[in-house]
Short mmCIF file of C-alpha atoms in Angstrom, two decimals:
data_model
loop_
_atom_site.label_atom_id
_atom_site.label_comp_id
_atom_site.label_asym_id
_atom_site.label_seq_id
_atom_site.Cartn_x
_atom_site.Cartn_y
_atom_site.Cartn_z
CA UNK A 1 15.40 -19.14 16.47
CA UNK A 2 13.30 -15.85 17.33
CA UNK A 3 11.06 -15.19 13.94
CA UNK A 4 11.33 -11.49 12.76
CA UNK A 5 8.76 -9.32 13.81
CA UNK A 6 9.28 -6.42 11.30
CA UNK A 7 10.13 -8.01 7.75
CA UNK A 8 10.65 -5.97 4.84
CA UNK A 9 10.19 -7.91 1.38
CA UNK A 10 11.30 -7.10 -2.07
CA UNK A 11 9.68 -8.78 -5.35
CA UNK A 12 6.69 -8.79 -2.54
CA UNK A 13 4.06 -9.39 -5.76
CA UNK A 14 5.92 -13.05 -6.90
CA UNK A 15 3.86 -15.99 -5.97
CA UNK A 16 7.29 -17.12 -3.87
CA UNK A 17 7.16 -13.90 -1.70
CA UNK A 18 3.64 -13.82 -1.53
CA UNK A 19 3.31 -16.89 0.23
CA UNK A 20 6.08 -16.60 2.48
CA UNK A 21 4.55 -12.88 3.56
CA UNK A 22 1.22 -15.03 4.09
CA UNK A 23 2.89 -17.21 6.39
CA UNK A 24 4.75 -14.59 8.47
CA UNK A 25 1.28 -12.46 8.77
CA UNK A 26 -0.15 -15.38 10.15
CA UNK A 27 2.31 -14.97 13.11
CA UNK A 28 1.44 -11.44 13.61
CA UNK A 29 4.46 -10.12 12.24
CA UNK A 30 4.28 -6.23 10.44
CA UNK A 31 5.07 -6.06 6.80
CA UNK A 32 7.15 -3.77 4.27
CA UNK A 33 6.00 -4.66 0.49
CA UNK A 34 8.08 -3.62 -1.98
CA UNK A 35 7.31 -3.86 -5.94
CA UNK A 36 6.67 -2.46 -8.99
CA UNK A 37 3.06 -1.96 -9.34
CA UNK A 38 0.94 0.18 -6.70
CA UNK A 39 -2.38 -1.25 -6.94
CA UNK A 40 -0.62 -4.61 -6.70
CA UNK A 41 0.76 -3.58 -3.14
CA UNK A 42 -2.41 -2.19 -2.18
CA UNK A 43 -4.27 -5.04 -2.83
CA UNK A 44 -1.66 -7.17 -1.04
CA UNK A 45 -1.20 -5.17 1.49
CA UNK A 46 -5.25 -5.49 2.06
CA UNK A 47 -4.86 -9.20 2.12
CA UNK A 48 -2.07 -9.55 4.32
CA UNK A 49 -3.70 -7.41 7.14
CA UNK A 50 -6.73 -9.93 6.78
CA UNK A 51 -4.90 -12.92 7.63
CA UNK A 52 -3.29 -11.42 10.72
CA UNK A 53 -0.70 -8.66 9.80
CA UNK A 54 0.09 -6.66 12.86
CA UNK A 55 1.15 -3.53 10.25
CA UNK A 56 1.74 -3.32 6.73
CA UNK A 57 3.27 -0.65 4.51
CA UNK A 58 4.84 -0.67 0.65
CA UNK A 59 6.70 1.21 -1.79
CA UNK A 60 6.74 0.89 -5.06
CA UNK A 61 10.26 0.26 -6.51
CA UNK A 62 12.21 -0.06 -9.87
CA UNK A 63 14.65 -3.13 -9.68
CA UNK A 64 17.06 -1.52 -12.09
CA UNK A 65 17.04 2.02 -10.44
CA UNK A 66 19.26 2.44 -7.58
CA UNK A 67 17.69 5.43 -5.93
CA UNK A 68 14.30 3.90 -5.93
CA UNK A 69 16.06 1.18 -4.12
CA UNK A 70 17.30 3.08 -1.72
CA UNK A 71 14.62 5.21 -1.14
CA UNK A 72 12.62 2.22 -0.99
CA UNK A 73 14.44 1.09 2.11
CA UNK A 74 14.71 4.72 3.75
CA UNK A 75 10.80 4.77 3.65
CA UNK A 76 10.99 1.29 5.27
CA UNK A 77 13.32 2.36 8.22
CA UNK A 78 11.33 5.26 9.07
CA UNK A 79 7.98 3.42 9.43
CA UNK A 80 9.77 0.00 11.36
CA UNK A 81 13.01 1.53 12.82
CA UNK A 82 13.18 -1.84 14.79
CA UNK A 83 12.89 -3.88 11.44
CA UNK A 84 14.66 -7.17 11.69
CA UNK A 85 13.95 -9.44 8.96
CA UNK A 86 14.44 -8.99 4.68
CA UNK A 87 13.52 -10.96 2.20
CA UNK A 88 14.81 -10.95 -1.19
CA UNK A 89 12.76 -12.78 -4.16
CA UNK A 90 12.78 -11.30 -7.08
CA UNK A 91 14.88 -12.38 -10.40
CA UNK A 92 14.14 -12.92 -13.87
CA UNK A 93 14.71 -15.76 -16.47
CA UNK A 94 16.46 -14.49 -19.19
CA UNK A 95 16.17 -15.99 -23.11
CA UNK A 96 19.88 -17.57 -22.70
CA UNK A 97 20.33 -17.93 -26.76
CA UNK A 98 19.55 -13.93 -27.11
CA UNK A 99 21.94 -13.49 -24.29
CA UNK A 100 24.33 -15.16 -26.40
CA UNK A 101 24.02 -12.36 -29.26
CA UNK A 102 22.76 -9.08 -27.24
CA UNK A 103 25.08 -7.64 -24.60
CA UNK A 104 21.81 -5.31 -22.97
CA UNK A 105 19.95 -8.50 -22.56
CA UNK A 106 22.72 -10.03 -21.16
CA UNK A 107 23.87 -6.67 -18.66
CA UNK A 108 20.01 -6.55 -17.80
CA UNK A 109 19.74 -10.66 -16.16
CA UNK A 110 23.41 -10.05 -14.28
CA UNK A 111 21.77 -6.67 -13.04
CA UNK A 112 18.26 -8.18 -12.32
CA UNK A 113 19.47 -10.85 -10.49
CA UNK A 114 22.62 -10.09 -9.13
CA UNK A 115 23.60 -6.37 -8.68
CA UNK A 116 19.87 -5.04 -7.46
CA UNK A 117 19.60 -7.36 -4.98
CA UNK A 118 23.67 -6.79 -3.91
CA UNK A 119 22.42 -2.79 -4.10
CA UNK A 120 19.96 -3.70 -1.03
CA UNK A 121 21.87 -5.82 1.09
CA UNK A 122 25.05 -3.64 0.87
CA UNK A 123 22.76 -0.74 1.66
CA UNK A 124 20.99 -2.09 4.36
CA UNK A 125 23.89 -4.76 5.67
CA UNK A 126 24.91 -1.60 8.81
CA UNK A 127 21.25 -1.62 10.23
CA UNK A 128 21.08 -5.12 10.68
CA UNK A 129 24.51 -4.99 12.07
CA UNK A 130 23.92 -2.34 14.29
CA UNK A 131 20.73 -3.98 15.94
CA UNK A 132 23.17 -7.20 16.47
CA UNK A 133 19.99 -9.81 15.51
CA UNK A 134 17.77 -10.64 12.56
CA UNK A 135 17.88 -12.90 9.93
CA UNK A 136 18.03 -12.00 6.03
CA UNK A 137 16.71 -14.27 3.11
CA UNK A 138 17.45 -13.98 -0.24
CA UNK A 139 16.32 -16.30 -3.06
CA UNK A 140 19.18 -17.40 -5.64
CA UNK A 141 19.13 -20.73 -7.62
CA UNK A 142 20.52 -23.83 -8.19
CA UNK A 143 21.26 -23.00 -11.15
CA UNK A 144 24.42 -20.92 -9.65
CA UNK A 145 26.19 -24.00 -8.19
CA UNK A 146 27.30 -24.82 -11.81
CA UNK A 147 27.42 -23.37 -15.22
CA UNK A 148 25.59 -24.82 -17.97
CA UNK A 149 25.13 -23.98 -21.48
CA UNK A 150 21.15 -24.29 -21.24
CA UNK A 151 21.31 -20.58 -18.69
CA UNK A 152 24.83 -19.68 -17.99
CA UNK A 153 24.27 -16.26 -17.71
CA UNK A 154 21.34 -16.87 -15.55
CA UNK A 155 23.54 -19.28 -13.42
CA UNK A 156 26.71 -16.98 -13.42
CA UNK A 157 23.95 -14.00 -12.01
CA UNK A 158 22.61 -16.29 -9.37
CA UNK A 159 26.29 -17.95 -8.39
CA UNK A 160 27.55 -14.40 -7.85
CA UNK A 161 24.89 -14.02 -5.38
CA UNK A 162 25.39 -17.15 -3.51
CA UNK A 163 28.94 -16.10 -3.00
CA UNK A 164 27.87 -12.61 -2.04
CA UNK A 165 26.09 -13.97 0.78
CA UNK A 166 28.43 -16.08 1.95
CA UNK A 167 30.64 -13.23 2.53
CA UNK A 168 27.50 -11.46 4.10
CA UNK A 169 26.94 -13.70 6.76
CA UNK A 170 30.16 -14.79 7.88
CA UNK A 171 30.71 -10.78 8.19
CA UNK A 172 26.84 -10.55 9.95
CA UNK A 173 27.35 -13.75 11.67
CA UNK A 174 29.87 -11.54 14.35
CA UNK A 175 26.97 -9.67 14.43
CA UNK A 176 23.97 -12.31 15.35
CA UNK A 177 22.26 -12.16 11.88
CA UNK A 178 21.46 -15.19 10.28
CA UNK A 179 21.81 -15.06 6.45
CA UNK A 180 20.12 -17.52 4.44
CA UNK A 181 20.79 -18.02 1.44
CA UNK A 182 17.21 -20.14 -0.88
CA UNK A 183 18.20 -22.43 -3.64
CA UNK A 184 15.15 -23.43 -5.12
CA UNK A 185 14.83 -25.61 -7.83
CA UNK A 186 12.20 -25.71 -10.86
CA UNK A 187 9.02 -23.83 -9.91
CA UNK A 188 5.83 -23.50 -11.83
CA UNK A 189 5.41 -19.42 -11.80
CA UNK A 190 5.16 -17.16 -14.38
CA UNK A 191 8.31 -16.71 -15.29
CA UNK A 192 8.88 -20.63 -16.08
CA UNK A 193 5.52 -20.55 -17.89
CA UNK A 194 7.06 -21.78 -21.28
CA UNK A 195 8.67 -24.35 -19.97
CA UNK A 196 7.63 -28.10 -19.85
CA UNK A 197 6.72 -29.20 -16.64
CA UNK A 198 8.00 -32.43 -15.40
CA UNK A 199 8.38 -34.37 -12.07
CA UNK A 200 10.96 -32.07 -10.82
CA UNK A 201 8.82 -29.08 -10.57
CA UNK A 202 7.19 -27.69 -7.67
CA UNK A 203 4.87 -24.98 -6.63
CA UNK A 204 5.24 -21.71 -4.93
CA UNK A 205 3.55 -22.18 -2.16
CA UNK A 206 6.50 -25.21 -1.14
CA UNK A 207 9.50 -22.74 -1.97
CA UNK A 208 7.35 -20.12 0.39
CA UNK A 209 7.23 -23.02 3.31
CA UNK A 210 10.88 -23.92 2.68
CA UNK A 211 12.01 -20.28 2.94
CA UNK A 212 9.36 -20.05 6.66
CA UNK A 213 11.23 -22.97 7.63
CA UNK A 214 14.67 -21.78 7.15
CA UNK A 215 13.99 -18.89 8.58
CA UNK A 216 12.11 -20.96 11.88
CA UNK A 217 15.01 -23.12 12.06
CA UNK A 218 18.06 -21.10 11.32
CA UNK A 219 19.50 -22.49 8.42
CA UNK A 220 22.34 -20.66 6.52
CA UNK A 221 21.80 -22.46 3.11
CA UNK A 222 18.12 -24.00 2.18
CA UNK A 223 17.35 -25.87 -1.26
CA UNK A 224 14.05 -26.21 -1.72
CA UNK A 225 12.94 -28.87 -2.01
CA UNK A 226 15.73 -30.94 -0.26
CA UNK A 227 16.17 -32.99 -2.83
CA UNK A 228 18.07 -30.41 -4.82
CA UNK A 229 20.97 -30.79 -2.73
CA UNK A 230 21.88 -34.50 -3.76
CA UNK A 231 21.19 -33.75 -6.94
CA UNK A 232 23.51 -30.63 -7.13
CA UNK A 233 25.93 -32.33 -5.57
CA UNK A 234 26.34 -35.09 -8.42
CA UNK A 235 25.97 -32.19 -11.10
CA UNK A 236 29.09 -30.22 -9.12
CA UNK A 237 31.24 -33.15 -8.97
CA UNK A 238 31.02 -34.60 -12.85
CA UNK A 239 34.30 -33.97 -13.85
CA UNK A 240 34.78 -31.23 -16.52
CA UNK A 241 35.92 -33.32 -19.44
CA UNK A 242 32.67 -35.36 -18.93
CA UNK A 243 30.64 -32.28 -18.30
CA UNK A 244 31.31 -30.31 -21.03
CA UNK A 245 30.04 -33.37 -23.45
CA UNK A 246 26.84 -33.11 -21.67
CA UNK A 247 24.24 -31.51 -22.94
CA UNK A 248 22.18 -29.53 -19.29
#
């Protein structure tokens, strides 16, 4: 499969989409960064056109705030009308317990991880289906193939978008778009920082080759690492008066 030559990228400061933008400036491709802190882009922006970046341009963006989103993608259009690759990757890790007891924390992880990023692709879903080619990645979790009391709301957030994008590209797949849909697994970044770290993790830098792969290769759903997949699959198919004794 053709790699994108224009990709834009939100959550383009995480160490995930960071290292995928690395790979893809390597190749020469041009860049869109999109986050929430300027001199972050501009120092990333600097880097990227180092390692090989044909072009590179940012906006800064609010997850939360639809017209920054959208306005965020408008600048993007105007400065690569021809764009034809998106990546996705940003998300949060909510405290599941305060979840349990505070209905903003709660609304704030389903809108973090699920609506903002279902904001983007529904806005930008007609350009890539009027072009007729290009491939779309977005990063969910494994964590949405099941719910478990350890980060249910994080899991329902993430399932929500693993169904949303399975509608997505059997409607873009008429269309010639590939999208992809990333289920990593554990990953040492920030946002798992208080969490102990044991075989299972991994480090950015593998999700970012995972998601280069997928894209290289054409996949429609990537966990990364493989592994994830067999082990998913056992988790999905405990039956639920076994499950629910289990403590995940």
């Amino acid at each position: 499969m053709a790699r994108p030559a224009k990709i834009l990228v939100f959550g383009a400061t995480s160490a995930i989409a960071f290292g995928t933008a690395k790979l893809f400036a390597r190749d020469g491709a041009s860049l869109y960064l999109c986050a929430r802190d300027e001199e972050d882009l501009k120092a990333l922006s600097a880097d990227l056109t180092v390692r090989g970046a044909k072009e590179v341009g940012y906006s800064v963006f609010n997850a939360l705030d639809k017209g920054s989103i959208i306005r965020a993608v408008d600048d993007c259009l105007k400065k690569f009308p021809e764009l034809d690759g998106l990546l996705i990757a940003y998300g949060t890790l909510p405290d599941q317990g305060l979840c349990e007891t505070d209905i903003e924390e709660m609304r704030r992880a389903v809108e973090i991880n699920f609506t903002s990023p279902a904001i983007i692709l529904t806005y930008i879903a007609g350009h890539f289906e009027k072009k007729k080619q290009g491939v779309i990645a977005v990063i969910s979790s494994v964590a949405g193939d099941r719910g478990r009391q350890s980060n249910y709301v994080y899991g329902a957030a993430k399932g929500a978008l693993t169904t949303f994008l399975s509608g997505l590209r059997q409607r873009l797949g008429k269309s010639g778009v590939n999208v992809i849909t990333v289920k990593p697994g554990f990953v040492d970044t920030p946002m798992t920082a208080g969490f102990k770290k044991g075989l299972l993790f991994v480090g950015p830098d593998v999700i970012a080759k995972g998601i280069y792969r997928a894209v290289k290769t054409g996949k429609s759903i990537a966990y990364v690492p493989w592994f994830w997949r067999i082990i998913m699959m056992i988790i999905r198919n405990i039956p639920e008066k076994i499950f629910i004794k289990i403590k995940l």
